[in-house]
Tab-separated table of C-alpha atoms and ligand atoms in Angstrom:
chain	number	residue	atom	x	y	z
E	1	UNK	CA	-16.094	-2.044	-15.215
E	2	UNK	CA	-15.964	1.819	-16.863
E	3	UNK	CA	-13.134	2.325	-18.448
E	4	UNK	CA	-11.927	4.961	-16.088
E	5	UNK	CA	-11.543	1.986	-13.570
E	6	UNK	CA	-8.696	0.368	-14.995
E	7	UNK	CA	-7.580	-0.345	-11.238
E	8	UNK	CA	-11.167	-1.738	-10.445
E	9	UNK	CA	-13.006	0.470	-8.502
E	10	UNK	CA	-11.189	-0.667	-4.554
E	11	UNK	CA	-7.931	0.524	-6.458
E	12	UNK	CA	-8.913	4.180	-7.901
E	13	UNK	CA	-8.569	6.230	-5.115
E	14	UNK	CA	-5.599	4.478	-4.147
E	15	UNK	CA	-4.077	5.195	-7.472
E	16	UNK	CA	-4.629	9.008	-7.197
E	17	UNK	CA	-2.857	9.421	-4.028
E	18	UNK	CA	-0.331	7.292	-5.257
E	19	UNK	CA	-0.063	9.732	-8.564
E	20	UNK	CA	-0.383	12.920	-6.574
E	21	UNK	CA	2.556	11.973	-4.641
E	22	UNK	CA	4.590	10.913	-7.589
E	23	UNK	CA	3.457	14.153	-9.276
E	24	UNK	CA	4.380	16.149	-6.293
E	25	UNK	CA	8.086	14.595	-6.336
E	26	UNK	CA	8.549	15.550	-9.666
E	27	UNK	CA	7.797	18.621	-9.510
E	28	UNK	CA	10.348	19.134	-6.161
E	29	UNK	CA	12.947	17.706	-8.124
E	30	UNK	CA	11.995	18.891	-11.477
E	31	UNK	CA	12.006	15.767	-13.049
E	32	UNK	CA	9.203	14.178	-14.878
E	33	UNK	CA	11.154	10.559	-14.223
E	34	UNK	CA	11.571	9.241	-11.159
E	35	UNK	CA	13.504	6.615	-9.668
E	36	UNK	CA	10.708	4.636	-7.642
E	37	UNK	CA	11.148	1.678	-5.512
E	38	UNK	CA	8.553	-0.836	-4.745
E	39	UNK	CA	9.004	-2.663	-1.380
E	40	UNK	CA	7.249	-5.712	-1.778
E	41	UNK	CA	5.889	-4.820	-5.335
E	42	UNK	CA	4.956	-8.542	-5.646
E	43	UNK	CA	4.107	-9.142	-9.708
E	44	UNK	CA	4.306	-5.641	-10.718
E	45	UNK	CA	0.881	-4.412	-10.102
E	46	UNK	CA	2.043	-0.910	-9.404
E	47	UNK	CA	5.429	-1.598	-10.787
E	48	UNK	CA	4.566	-2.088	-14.443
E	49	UNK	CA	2.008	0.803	-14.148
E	50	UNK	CA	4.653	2.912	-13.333
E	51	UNK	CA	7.067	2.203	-15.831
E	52	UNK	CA	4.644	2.838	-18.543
E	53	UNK	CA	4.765	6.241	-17.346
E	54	UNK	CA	8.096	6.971	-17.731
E	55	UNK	CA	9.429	6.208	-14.068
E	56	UNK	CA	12.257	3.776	-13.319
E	57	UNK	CA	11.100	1.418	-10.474
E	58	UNK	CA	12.855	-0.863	-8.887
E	59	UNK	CA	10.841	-3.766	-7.121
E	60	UNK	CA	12.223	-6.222	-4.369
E	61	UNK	CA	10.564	-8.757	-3.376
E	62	UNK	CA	11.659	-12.128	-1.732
E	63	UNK	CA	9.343	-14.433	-4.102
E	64	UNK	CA	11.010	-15.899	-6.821
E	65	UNK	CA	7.184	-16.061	-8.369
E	66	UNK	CA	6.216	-12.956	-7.877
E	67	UNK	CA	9.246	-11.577	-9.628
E	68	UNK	CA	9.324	-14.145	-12.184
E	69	UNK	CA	5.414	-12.747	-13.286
E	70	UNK	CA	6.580	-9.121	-12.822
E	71	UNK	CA	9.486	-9.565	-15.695
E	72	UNK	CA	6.739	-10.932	-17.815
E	73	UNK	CA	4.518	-8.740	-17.740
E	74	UNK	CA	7.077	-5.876	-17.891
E	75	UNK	CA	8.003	-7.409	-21.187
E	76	UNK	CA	4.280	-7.552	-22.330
E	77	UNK	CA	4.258	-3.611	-21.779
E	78	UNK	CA	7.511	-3.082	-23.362
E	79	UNK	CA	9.018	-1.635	-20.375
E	80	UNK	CA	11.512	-4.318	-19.335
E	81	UNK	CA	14.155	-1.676	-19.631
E	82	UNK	CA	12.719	0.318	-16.599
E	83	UNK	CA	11.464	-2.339	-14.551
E	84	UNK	CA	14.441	-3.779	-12.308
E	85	UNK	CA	13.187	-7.222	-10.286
E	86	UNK	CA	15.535	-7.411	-7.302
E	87	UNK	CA	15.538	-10.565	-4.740
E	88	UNK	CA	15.948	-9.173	-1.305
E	89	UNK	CA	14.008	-8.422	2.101
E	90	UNK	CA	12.797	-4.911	3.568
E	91	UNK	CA	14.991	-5.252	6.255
E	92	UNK	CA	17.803	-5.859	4.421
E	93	UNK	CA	17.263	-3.804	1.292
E	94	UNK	CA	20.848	-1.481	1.490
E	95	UNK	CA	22.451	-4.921	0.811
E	96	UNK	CA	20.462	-4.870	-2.894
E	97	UNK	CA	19.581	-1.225	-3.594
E	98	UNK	CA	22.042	1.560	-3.137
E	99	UNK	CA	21.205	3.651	-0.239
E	100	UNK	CA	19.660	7.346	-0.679
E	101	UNK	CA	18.689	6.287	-3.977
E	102	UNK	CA	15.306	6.679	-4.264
E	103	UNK	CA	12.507	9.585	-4.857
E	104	UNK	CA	9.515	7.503	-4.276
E	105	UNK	CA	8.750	4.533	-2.439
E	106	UNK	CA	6.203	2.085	-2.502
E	107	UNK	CA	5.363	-0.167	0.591
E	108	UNK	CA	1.695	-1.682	0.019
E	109	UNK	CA	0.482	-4.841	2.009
E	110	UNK	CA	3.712	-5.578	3.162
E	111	UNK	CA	4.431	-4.662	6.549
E	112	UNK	CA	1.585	-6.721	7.726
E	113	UNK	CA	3.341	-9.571	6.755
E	114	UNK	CA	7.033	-9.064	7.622
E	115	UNK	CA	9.100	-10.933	10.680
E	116	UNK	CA	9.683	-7.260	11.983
E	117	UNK	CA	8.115	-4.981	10.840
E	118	UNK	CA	10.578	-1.947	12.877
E	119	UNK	CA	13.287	-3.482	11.077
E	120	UNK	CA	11.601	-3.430	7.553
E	121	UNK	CA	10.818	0.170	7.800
E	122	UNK	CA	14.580	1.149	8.848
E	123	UNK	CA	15.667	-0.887	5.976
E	124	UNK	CA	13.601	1.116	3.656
E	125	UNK	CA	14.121	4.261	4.670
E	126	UNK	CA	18.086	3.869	4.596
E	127	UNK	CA	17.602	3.843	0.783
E	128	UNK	CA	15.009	6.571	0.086
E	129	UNK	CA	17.255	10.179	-0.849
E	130	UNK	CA	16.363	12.731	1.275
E	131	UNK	CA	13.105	14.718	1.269
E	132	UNK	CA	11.926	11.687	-0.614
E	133	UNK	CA	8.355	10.639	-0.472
E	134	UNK	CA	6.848	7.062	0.836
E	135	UNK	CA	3.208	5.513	0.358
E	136	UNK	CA	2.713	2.786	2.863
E	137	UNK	CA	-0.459	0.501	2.767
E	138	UNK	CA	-1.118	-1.635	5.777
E	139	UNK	CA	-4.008	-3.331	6.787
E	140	UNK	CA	-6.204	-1.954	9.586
E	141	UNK	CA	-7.351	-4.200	12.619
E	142	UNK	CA	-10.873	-2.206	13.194
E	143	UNK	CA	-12.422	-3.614	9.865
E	144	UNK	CA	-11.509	-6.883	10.207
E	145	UNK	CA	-13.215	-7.089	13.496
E	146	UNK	CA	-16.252	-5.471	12.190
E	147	UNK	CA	-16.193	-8.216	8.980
E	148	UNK	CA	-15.860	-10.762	11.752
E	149	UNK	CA	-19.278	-9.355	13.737
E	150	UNK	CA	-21.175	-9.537	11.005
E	151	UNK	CA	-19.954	-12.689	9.676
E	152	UNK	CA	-21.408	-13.970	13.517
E	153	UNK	CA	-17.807	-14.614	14.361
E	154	UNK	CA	-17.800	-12.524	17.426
E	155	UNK	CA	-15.126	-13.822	19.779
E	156	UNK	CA	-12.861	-13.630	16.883
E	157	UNK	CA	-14.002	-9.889	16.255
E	158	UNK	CA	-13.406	-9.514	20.156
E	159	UNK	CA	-9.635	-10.769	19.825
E	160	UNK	CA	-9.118	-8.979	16.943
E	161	UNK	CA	-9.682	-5.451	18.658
E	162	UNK	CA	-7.731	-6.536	21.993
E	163	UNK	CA	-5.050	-8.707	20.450
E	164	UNK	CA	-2.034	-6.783	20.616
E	165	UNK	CA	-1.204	-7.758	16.824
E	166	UNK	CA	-4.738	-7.489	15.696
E	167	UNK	CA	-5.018	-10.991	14.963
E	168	UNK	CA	-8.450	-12.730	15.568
E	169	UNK	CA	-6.728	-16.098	16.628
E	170	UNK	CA	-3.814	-18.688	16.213
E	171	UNK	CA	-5.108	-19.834	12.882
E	172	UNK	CA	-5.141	-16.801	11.433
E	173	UNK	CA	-2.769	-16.081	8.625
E	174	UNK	CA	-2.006	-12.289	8.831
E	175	UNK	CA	0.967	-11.901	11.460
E	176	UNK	CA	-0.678	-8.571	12.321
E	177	UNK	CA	-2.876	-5.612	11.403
E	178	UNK	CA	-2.528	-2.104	12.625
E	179	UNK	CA	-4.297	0.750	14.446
E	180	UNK	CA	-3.893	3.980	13.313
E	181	UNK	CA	-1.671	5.193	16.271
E	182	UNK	CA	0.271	1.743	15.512
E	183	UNK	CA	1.218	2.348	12.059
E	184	UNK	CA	1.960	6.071	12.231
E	185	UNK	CA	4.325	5.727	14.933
E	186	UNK	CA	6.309	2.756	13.539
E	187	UNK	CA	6.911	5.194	10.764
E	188	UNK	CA	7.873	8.155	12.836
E	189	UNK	CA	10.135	5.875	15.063
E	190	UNK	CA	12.516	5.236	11.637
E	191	UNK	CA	12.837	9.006	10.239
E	192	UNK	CA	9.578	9.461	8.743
E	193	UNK	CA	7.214	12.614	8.790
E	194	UNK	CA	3.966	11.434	8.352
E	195	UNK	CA	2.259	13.648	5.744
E	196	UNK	CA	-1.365	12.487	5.531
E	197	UNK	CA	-3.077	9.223	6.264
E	198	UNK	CA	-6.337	7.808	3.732
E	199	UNK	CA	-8.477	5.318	4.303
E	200	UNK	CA	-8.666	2.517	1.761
E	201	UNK	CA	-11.606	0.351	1.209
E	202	UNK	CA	-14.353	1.540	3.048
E	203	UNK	CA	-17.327	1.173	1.554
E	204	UNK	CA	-16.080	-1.100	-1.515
E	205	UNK	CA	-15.479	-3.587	1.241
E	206	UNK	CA	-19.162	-3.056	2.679
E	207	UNK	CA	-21.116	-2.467	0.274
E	208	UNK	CA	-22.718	-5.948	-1.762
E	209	UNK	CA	-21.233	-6.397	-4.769
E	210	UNK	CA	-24.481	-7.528	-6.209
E	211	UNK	CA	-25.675	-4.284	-5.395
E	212	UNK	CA	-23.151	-2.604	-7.585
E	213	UNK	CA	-24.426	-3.841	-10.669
E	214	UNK	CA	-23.811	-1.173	-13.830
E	215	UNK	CA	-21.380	1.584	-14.776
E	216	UNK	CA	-23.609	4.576	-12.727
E	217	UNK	CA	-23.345	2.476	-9.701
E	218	UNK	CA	-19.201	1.724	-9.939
E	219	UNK	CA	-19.034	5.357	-10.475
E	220	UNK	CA	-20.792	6.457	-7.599
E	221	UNK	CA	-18.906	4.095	-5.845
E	222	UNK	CA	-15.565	5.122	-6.365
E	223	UNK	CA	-16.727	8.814	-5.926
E	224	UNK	CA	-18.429	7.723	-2.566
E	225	UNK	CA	-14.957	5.542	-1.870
E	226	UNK	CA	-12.535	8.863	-2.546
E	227	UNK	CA	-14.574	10.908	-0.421
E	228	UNK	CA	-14.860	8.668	2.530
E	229	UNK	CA	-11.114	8.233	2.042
E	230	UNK	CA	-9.860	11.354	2.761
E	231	UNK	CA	-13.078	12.025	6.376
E	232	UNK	CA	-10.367	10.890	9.344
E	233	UNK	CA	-13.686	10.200	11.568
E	234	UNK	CA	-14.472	7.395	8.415
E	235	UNK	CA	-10.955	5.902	7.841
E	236	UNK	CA	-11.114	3.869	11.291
E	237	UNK	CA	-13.864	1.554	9.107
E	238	UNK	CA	-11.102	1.151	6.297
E	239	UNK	CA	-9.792	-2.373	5.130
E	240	UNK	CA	-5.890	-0.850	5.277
E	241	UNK	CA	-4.698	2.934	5.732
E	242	UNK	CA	-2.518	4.750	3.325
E	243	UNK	CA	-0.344	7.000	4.827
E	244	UNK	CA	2.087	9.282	2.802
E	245	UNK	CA	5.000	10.417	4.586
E	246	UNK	CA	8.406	12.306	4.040
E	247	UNK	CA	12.218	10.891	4.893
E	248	UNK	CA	13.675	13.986	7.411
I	301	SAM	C1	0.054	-8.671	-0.295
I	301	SAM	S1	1.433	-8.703	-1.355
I	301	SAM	C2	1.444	-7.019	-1.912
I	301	SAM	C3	2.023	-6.881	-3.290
I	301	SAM	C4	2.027	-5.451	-3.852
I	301	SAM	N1	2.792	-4.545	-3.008
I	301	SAM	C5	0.615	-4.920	-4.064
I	301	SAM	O1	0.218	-3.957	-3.402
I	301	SAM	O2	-0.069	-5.464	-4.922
I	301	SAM	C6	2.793	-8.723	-0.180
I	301	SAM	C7	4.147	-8.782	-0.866
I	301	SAM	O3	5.160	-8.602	0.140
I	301	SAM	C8	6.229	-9.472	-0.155
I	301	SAM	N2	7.043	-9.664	1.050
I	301	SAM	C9	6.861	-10.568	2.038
I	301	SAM	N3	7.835	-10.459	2.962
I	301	SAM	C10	8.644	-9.440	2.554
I	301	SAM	C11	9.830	-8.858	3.076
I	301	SAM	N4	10.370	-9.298	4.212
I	301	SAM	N5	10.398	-7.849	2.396
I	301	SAM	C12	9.854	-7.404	1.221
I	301	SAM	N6	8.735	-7.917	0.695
I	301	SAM	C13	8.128	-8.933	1.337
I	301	SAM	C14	5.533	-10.721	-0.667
I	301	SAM	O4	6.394	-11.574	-1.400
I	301	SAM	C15	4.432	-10.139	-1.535
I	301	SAM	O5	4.843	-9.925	-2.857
C-alpha cells in the first residue's frame, strides 16, 4: 500500500470528508482543537487518529474490548491524555457525556447495529453543541443485494431489496441496512440538517483485489473511489453512505 494510503485505500476518501468537516468546524469556531465524540468508535480507529491531531475525542462504546484496545493504542501514540474511553449506549449517551458538548461527532457502522436506531440518534444529538457537525456511516441495503446476485444467492438478494430492514434472511447478522431515503430521514426526524450524503465503497468493494496489484493501480483506485463518491446517480451501488449533517 502507497504511503499516502495509510487508511488503506476503502478508507481514503472516507478520511477526507471526515477531515473537511473537522476542518470546516474549526474554522466556525476558530479553534484548531476540537472536542469530538465518537459514537461507537469501537478500538479507536478514528479515535486515536484524531487525537494525534490535536482534537480531544471522546469515544463510547458499550464493549469492554473494544475500549480496552482503544486505551492501548492511545497510549502507543502518546495521546492517552486526549483520548477519553467512556462505557455507555447511543441512546443513552446524556447519562455519560455532558449534553451540548460536542463540535464534531462521529457515528460510523453503528446505527446498523443498534436495538433502535430512532432512539440512538436522539441520544446523540442531545449532546452535540449547536451548529455542530455529525458524520454518520451506515451500511446501504442496494449493495448487499447486488453482492448477493452475483454471489448466485438470488432469493437472498430479492429479500434484501424488499425486506423492510434490508436484511437478506433470519440468519443474517446485520439487524438492518438502509436506503438512502431511510437513513436521511431518521436523521432529519431527530434535529439534523442533512448537509451532503457520499457514497463509500463503490468500486473498492467491486473491483478484484487481485486486479489491484501495485502502487499505480491503488492510486487509481482511490482516485476512481473519491470520484464515484461524491456522483449521487453512483452512491446507490455503495457498501454504506456517509452523510454529513448539521444539529439545528
Ligand atoms: C462496526 S463497529 C464500528 C467501529 C468504528 N465506529 C469504526 O468505524 O471503525 C460498531 C461499533 O458500534 C458499537 N455499538 C454497538 N451497539 C452500540 C450502541 N448501542 N451504542 C453505541 N455503540 C454501539 C460496537 O461495540 C462497535 O464498536
Amino acid at each position: 500500500m502507497p504511503d499516502q494510503f495509510p487508511h488503506g485505500v476503502r478508507g481514503t476518501a472516507l478520511w477526507s470528508q471526515v477531515d473537511a468537516l473537522l476542518d470546516r468546524r474549526a474554522q466556525e469556531v476558530g479553534q484548531a482543537a476540537l472536542d469530538v465524540l465518537d459514537v461507537g468508535g469501537g478500538s479507536g480507529v478514528f479515535a486515536v487518529p484524531l487525537a494525534m491531531r490535536g482534537h480531544r475525542v471522546t469515544v463510547v462504546d458499550p464493549s469492554p474490548n473494544a475500549l480496552a484496545t482503544l486505551k492501548q493504542r492511545a497510549a502507543e501514540a502518546h495521546v492517552t491524555s486526549r483520548v477519553e474511553a467512556v462505557q455507555g449506549d447511543a441512546a443513552s449517551l446524556a447519562m455519560v457525556v455532558e449534553v451540548d458538548s460536542a463540535d464534531v461527532m462521529l457515528c460510523h457502522g453503528v446505527l446498523e447495529v443498534v436495538d433502535d436506531p430512532q432512539a440512538a440518534v436522539a441520544g446523540i444529538v442531545a449532546c452535540l453543541r449547536p451548529a455542530a457537525l455529525a458524520s454518520i456511516v451506515a451500511a446501504q441495503r442496494n449493495a448487499a443485494a447486488i453482492a448477493k446476485a452475483v454471489g448466485g444467492h438470488l432469493e437472498e438478494a430479492r429479500h434484501l431489496l424488499e425486506d423492510p430492514d434490508g436484511r437478506w434472511g433470519r440468519s443474517d447478522p446485520l439487524p438492518r441496512r438502509f436506503s438512502e431515503v431511510g437513513l436521511t430521514d431518521l436523521l432529519t426526524n431527530s434535529g439534523l440538517v442533512v448537509d451532503a450524503v457520499y457514497g463509500v465503497r463503490i468500486f473498492t468493494d467491486l473491483v478484484p483485489g487481485p486486479l489491484v496489484d501495485d502502487a499505480t493501480d491503488v492510486r487509481a483506485l482511490a482516485a476512481l473511489e473519491a470520484t464515484a463518491g461524491r456522483m449521487p446517480e453512483l452512491r446507490a451501488l455503495a457498501g454504506a453512505l456517509h452523510v454529513t449533517a448539521i444539529r439545528e
